[in-house]
mmCIF file with all atom_site columns, C-alpha atoms in Angstrom:
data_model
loop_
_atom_site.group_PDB
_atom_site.id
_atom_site.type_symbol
_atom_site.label_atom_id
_atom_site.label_alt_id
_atom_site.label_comp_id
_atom_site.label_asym_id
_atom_site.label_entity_id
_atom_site.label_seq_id
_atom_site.pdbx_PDB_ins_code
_atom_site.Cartn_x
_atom_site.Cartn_y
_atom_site.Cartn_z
_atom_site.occupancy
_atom_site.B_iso_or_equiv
_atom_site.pdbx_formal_charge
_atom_site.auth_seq_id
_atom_site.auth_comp_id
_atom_site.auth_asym_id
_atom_site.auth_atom_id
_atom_site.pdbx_PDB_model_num
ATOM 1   C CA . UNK J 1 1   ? 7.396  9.114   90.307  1.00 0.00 ? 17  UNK J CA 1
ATOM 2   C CA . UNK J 1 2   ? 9.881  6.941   92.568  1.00 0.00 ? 18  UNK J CA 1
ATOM 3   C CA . UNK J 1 3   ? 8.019  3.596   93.551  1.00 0.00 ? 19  UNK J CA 1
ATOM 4   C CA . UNK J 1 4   ? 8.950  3.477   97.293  1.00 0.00 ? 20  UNK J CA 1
ATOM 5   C CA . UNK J 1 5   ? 8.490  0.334   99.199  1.00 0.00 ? 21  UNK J CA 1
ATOM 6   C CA . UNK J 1 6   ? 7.215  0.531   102.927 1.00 0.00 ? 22  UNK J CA 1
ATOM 7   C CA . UNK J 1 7   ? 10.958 -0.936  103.665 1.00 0.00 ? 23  UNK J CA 1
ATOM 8   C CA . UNK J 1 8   ? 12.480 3.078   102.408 1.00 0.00 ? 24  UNK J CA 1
ATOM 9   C CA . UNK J 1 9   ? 9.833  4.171   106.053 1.00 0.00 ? 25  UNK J CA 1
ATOM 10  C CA . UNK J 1 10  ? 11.162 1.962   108.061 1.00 0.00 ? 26  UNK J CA 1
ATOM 11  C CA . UNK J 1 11  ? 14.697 2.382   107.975 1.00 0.00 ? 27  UNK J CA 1
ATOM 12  C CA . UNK J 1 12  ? 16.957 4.960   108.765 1.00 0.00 ? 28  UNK J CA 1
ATOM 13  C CA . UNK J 1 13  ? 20.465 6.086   107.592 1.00 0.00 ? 29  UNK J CA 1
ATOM 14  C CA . UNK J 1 14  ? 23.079 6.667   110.682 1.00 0.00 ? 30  UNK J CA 1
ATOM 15  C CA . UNK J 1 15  ? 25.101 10.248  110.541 1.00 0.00 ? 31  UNK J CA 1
ATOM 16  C CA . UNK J 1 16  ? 26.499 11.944  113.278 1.00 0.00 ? 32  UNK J CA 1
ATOM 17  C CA . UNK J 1 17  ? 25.643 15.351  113.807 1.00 0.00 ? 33  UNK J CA 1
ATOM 18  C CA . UNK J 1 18  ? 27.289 18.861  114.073 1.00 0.00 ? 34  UNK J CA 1
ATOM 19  C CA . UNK J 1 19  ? 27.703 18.259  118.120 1.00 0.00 ? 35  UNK J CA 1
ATOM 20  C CA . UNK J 1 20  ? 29.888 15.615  117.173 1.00 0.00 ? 36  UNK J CA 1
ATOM 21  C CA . UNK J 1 21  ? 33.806 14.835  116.103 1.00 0.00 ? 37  UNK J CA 1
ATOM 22  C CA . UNK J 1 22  ? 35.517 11.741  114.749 1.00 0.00 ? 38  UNK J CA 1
ATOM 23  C CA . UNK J 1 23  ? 37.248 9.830   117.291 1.00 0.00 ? 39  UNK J CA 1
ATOM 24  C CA . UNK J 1 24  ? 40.653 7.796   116.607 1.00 0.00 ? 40  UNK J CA 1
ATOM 25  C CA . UNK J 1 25  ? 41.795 4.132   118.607 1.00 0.00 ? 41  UNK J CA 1
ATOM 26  C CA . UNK J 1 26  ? 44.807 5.755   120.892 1.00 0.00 ? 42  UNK J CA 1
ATOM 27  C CA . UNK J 1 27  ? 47.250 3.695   119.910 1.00 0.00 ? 43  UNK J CA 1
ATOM 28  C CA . UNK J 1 28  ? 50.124 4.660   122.141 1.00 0.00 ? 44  UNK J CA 1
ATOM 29  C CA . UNK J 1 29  ? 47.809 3.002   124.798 1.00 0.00 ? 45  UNK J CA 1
ATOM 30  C CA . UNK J 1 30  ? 46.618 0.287   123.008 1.00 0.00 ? 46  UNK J CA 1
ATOM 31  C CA . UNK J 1 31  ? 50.268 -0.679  122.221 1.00 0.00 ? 47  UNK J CA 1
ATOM 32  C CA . UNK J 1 32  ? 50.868 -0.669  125.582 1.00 0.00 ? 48  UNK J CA 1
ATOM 33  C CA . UNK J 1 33  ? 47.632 -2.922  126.247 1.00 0.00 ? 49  UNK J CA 1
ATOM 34  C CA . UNK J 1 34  ? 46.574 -6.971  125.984 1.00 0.00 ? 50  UNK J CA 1
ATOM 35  C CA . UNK J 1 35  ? 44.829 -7.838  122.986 1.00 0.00 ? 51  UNK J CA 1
ATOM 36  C CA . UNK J 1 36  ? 41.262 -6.593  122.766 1.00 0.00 ? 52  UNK J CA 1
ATOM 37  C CA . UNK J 1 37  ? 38.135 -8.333  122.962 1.00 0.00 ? 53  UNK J CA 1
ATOM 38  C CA . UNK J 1 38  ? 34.422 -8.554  122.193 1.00 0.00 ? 54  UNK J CA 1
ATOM 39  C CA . UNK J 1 39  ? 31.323 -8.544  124.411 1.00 0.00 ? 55  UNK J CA 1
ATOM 40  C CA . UNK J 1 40  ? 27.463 -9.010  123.490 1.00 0.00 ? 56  UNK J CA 1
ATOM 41  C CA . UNK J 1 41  ? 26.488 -6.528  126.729 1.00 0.00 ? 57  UNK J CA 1
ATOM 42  C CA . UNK J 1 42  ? 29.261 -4.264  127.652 1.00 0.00 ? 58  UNK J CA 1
ATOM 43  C CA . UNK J 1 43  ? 28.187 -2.785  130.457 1.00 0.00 ? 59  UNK J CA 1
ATOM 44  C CA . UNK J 1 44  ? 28.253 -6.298  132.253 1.00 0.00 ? 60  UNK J CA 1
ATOM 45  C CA . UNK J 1 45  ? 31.601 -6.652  131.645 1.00 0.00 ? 61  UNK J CA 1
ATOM 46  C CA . UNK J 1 46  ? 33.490 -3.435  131.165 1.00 0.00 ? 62  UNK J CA 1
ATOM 47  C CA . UNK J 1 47  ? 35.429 -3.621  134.473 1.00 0.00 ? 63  UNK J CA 1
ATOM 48  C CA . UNK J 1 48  ? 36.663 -6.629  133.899 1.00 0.00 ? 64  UNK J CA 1
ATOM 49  C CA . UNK J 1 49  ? 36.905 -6.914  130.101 1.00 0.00 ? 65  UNK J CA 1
ATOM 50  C CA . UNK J 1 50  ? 39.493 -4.950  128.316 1.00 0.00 ? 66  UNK J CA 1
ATOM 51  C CA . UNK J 1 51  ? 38.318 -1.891  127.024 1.00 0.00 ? 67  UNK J CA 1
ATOM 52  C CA . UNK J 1 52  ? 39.502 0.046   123.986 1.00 0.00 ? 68  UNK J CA 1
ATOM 53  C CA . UNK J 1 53  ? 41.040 3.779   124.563 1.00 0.00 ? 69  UNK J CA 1
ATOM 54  C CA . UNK J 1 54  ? 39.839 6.782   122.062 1.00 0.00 ? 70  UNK J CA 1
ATOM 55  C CA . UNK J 1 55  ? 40.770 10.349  121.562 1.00 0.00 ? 71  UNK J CA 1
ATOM 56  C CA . UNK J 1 56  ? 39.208 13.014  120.270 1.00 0.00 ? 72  UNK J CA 1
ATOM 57  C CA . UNK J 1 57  ? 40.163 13.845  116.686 1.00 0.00 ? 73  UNK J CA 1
ATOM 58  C CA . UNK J 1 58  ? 40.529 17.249  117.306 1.00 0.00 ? 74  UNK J CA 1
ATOM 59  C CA . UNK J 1 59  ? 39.774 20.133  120.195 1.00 0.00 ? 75  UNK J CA 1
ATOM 60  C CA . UNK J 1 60  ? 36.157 19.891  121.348 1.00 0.00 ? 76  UNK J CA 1
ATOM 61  C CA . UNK J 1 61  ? 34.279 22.995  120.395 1.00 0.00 ? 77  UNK J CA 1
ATOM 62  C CA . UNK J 1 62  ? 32.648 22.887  124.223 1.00 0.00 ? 78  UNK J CA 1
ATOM 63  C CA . UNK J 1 63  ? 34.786 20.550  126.125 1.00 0.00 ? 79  UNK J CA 1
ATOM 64  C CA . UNK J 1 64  ? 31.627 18.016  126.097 1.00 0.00 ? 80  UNK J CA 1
ATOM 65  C CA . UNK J 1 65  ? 31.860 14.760  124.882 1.00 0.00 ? 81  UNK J CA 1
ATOM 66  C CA . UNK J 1 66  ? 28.825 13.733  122.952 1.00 0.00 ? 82  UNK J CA 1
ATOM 67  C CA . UNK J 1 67  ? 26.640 10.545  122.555 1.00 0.00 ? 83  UNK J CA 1
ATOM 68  C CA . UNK J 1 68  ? 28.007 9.230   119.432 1.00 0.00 ? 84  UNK J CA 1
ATOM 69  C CA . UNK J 1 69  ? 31.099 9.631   117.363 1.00 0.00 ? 85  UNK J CA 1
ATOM 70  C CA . UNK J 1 70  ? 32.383 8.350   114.186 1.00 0.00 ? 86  UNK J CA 1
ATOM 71  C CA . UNK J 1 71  ? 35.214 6.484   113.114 1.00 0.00 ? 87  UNK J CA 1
ATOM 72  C CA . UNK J 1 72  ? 35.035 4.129   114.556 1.00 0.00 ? 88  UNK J CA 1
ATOM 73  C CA . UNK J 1 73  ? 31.376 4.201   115.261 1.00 0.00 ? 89  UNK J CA 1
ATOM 74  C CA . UNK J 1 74  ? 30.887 5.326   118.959 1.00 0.00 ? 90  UNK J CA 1
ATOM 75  C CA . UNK J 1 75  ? 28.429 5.529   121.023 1.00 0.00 ? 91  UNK J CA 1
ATOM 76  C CA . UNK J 1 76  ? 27.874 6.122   124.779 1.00 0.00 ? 92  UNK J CA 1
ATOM 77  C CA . UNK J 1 77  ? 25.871 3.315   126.362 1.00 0.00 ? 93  UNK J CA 1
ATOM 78  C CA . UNK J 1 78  ? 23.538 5.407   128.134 1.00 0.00 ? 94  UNK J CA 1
ATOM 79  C CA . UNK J 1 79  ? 21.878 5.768   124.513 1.00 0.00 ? 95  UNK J CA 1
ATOM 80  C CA . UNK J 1 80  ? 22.354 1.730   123.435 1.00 0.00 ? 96  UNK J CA 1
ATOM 81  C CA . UNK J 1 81  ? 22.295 0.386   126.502 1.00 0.00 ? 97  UNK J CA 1
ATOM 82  C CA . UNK J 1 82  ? 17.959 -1.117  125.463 1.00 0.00 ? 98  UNK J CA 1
ATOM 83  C CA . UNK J 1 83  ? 19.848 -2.155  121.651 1.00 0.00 ? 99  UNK J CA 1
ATOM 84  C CA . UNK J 1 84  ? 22.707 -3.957  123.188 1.00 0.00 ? 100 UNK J CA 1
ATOM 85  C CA . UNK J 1 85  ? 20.555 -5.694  126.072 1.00 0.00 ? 101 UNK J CA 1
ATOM 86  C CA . UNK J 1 86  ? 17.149 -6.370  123.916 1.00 0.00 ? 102 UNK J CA 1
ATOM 87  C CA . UNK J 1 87  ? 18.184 -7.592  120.513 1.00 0.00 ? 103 UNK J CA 1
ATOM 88  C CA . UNK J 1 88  ? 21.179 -10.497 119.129 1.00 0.00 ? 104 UNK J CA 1
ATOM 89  C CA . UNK J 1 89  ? 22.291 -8.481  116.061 1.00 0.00 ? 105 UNK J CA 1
ATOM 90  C CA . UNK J 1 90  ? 23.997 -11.142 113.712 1.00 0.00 ? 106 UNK J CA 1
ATOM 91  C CA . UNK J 1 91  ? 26.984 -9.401  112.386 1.00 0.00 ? 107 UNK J CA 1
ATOM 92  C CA . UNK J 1 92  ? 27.469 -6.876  115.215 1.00 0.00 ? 108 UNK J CA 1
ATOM 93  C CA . UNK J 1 93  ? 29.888 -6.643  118.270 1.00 0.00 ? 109 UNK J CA 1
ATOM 94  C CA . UNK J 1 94  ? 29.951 -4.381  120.872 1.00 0.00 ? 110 UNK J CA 1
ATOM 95  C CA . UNK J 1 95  ? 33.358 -2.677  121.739 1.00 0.00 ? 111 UNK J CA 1
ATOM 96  C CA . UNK J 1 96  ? 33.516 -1.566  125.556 1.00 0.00 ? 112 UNK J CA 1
ATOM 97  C CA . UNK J 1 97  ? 35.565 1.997   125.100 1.00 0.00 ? 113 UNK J CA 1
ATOM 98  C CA . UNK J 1 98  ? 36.278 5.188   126.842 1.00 0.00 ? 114 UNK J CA 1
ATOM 99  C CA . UNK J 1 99  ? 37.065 8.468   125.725 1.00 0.00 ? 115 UNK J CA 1
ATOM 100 C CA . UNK J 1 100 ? 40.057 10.875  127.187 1.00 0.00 ? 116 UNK J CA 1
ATOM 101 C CA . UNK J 1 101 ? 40.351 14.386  126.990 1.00 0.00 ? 117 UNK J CA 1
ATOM 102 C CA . UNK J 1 102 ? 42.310 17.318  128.623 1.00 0.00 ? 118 UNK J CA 1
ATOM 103 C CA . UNK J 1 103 ? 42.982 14.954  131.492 1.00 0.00 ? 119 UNK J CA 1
ATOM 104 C CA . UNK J 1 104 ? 39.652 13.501  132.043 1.00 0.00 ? 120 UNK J CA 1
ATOM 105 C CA . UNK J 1 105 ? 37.702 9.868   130.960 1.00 0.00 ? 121 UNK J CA 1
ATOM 106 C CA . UNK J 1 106 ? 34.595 9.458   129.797 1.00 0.00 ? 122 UNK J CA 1
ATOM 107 C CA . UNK J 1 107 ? 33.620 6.025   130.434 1.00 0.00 ? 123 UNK J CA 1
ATOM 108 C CA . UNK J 1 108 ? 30.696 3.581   129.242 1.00 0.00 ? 124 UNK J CA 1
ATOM 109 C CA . UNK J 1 109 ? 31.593 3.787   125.477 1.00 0.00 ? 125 UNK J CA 1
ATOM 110 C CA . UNK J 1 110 ? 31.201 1.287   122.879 1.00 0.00 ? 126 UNK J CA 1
ATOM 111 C CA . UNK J 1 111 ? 32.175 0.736   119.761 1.00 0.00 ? 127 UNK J CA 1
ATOM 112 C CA . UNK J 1 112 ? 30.190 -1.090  117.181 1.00 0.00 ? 128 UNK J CA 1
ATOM 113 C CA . UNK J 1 113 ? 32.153 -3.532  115.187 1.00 0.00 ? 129 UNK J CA 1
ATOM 114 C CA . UNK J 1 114 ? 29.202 -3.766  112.208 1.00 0.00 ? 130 UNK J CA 1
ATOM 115 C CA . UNK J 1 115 ? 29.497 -6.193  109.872 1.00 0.00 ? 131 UNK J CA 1
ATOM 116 C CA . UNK J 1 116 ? 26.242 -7.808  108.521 1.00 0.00 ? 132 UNK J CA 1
ATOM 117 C CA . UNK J 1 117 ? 25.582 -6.558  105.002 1.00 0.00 ? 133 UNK J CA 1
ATOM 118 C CA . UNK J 1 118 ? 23.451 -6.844  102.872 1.00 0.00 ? 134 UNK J CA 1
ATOM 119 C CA . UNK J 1 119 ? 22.530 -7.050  99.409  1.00 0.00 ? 135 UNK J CA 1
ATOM 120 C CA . UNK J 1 120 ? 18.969 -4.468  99.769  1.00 0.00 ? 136 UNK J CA 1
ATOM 121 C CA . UNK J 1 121 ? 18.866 -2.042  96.532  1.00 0.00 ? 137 UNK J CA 1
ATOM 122 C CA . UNK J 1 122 ? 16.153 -2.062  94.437  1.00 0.00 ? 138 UNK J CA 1
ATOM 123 C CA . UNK J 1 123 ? 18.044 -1.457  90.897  1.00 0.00 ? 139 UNK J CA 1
ATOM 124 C CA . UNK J 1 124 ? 15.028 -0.645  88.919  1.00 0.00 ? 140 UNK J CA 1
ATOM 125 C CA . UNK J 1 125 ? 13.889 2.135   90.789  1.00 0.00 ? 141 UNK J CA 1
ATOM 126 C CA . UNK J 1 126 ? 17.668 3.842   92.468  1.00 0.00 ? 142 UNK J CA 1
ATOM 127 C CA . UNK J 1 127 ? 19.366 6.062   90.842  1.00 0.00 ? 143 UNK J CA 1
ATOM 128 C CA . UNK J 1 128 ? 23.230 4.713   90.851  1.00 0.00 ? 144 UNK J CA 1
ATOM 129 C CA . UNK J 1 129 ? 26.292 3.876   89.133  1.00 0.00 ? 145 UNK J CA 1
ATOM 130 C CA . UNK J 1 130 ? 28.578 0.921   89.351  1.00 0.00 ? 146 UNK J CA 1
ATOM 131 C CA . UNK J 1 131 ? 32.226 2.381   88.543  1.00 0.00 ? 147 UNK J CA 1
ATOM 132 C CA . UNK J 1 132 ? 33.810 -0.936  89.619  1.00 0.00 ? 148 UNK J CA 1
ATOM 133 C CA . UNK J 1 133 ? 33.699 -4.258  91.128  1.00 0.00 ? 149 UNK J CA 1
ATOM 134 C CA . UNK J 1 134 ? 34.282 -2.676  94.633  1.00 0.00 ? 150 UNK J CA 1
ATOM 135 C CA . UNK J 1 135 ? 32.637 1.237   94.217  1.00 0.00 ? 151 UNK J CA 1
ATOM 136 C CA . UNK J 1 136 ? 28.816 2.306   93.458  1.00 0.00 ? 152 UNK J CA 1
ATOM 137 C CA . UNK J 1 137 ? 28.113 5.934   93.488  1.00 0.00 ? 153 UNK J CA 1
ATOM 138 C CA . UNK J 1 138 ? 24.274 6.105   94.566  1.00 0.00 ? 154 UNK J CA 1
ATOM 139 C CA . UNK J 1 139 ? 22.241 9.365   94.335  1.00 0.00 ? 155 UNK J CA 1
ATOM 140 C CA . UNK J 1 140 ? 19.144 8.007   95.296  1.00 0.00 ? 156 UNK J CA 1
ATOM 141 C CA . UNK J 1 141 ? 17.925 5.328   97.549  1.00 0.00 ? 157 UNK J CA 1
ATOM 142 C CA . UNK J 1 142 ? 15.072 3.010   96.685  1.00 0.00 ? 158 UNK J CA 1
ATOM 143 C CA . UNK J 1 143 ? 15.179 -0.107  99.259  1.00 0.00 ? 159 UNK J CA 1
ATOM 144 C CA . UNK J 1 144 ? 13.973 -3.219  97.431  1.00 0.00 ? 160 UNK J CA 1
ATOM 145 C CA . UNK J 1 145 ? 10.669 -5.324  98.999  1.00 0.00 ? 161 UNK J CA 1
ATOM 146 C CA . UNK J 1 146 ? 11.003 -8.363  97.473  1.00 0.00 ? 162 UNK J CA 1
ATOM 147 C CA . UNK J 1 147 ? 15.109 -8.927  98.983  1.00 0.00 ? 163 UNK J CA 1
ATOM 148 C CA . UNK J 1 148 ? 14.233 -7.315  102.472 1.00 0.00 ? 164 UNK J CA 1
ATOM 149 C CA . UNK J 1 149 ? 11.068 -10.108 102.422 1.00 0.00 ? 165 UNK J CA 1
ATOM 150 C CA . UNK J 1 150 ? 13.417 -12.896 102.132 1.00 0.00 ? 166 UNK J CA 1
ATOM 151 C CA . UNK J 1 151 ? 15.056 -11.857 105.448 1.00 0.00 ? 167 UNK J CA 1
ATOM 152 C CA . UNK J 1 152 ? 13.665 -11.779 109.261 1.00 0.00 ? 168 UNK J CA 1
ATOM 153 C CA . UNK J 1 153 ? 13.064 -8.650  110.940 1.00 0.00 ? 169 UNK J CA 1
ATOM 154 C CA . UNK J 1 154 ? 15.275 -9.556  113.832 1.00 0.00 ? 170 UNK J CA 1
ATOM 155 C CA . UNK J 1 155 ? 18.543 -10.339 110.749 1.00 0.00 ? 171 UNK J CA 1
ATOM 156 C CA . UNK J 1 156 ? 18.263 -6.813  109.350 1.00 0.00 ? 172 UNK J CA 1
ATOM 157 C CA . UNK J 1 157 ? 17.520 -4.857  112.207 1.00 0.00 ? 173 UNK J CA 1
ATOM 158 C CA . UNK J 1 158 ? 21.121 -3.400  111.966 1.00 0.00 ? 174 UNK J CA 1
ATOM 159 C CA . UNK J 1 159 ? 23.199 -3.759  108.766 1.00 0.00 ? 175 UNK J CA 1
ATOM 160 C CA . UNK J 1 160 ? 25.402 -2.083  106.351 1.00 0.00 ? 176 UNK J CA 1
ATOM 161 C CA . UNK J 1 161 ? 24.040 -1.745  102.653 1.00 0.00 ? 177 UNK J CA 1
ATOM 162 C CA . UNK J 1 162 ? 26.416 -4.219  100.516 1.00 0.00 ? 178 UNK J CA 1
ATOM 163 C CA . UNK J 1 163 ? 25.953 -1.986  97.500  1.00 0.00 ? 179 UNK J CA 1
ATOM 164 C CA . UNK J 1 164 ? 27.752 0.559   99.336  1.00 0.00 ? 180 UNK J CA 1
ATOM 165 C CA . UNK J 1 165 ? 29.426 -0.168  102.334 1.00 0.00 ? 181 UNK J CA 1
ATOM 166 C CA . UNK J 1 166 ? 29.423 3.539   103.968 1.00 0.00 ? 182 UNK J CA 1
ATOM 167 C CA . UNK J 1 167 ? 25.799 3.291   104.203 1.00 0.00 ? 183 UNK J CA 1
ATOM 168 C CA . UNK J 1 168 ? 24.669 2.335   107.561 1.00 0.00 ? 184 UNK J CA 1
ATOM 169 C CA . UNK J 1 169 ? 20.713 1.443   108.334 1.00 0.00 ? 185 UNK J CA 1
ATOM 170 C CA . UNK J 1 170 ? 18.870 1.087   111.378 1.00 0.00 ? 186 UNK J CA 1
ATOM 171 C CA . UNK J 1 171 ? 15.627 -0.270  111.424 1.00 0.00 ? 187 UNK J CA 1
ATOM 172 C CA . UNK J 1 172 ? 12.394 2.575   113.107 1.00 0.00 ? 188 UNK J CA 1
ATOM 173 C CA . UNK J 1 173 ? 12.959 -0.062  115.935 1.00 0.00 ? 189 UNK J CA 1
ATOM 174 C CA . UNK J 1 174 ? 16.137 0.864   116.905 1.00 0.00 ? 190 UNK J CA 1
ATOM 175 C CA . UNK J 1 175 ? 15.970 4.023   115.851 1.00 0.00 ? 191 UNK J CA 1
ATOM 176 C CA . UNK J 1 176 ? 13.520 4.898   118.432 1.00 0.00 ? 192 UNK J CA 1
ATOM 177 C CA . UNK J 1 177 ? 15.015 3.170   121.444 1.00 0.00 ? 193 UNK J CA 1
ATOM 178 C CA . UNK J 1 178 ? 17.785 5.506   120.841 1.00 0.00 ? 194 UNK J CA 1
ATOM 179 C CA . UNK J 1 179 ? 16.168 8.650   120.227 1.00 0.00 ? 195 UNK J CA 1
ATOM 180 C CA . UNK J 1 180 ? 14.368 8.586   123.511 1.00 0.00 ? 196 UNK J CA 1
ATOM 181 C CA . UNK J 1 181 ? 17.566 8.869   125.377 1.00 0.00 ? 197 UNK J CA 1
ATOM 182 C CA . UNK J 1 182 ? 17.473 12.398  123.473 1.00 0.00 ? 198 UNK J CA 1
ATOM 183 C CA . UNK J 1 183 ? 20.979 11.817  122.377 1.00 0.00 ? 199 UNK J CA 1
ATOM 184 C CA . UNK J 1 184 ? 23.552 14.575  121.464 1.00 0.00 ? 200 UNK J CA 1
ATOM 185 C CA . UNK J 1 185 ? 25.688 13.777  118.689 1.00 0.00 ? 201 UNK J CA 1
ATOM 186 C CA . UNK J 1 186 ? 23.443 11.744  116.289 1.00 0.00 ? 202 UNK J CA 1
ATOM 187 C CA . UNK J 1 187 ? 21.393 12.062  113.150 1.00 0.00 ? 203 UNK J CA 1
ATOM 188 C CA . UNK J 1 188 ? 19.252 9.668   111.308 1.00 0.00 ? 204 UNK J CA 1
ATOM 189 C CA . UNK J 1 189 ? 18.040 10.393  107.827 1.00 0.00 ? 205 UNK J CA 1
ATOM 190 C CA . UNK J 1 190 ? 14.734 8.709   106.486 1.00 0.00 ? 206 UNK J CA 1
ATOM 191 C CA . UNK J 1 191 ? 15.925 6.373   103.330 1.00 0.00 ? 207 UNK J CA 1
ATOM 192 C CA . UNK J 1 192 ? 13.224 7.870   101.257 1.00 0.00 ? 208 UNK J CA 1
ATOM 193 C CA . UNK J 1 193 ? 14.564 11.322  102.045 1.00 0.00 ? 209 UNK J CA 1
ATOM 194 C CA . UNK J 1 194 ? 18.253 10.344  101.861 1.00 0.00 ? 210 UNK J CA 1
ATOM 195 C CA . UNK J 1 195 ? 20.276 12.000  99.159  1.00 0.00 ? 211 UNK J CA 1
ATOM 196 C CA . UNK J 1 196 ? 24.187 13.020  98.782  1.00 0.00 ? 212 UNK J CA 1
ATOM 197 C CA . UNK J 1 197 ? 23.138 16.662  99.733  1.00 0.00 ? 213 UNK J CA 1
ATOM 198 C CA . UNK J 1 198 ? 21.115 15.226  102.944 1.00 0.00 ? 214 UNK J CA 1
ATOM 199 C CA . UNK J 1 199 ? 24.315 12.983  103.791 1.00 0.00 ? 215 UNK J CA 1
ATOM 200 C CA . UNK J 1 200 ? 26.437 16.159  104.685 1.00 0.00 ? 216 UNK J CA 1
ATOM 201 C CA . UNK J 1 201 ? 23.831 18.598  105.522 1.00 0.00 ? 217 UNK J CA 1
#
């Protein structure tokens, strides 16, 4: 029997859902464009601040653009609008973007420049496989309580797992300031539940 920690309740893996498509940076705009920058609260600034143009990967299935998007990681601020204005993140940036399509922008987009990982897995209990210095396949998830202890709430809130860099968590916190926006576009999987199945399901 897996020996869970209360750390694999409380966080949440980040997925986006079957209502939405990757997005790509357009570059023939952003060629055309000053260098970009970086704001803690975008929608304070994202008249005046330069803000980074996206397209839609491919044709929308409905010609609606949803609440989050991946790569890069996209969100409309509607939905992190409490995140962006309530917490300091270490290791995250917020990206004011927009998103065009068949003629029409979507404003009040950002992009979340994450980079605060951490070092989180709990080796004696995960099931996982280092192939190299730089790759880990992991088949099971088992977040460990005695590294996660060592680190304040308000450091880990947001992070990428270091093991595995793909793996995005999101503390219940954040979790639920998003999910009463009742956001289209975005899934989050319970680590305990988490699985390579669950990651493309």
């Amino acid at each position: 029997m897996t020996n869970y920690s209360n750390y694999d309740d409380e966080y949440y893996l980040l997925y986006s859902d079957e209502n939405s498509i990757m997005v790509d940076l357009d570059e023939d705009i952003l060629s055309n464009n000053k260098d970009g920058g970086t704001f803690a609260i975008p929608g304070e600034l994202i008249q005046d601040g330069y803000v980074y143009p996206l397209i839609l990967d491919k044709p929308y299935k409905n010609d609606a653009i949803a609440d989050f998007h991946d790569l890069p990681y996209t969100f409309s601020y509607r939905i992190i609008k409490d995140v962006a204005q309530r917490h300091t993140l270490p290791g995250v940036q917020w990206m004011p973007a927009y998103i065009h399509y068949k003629g029409k922008r979507y404003n009040d987009h950002v992009i979340m420049h994450l980079f605060n990982e951490i070092n989180c897995l709990d080796e004696d209990n995960s099931i996982f496989k280092r192939v190299s210095e730089f790759t880990t396949i992991i088949d099971k998830i088992v977040l460990s309580k005695e590294k996660l202890d060592n680190i304040p709430l308000e450091d880990r809130l947001i992070f990428i797992m270091e093991e595995k860099t793909s793996l995005i968590f999101m503390h219940q916190i954040i979790v639920d300031e998003i999910m009463q926006h009742n956001p289209v576009g975005i899934r989050f999987i319970k680590s305990k539940d988490w699985g390579v199945s669950e990651a493309f399901g």
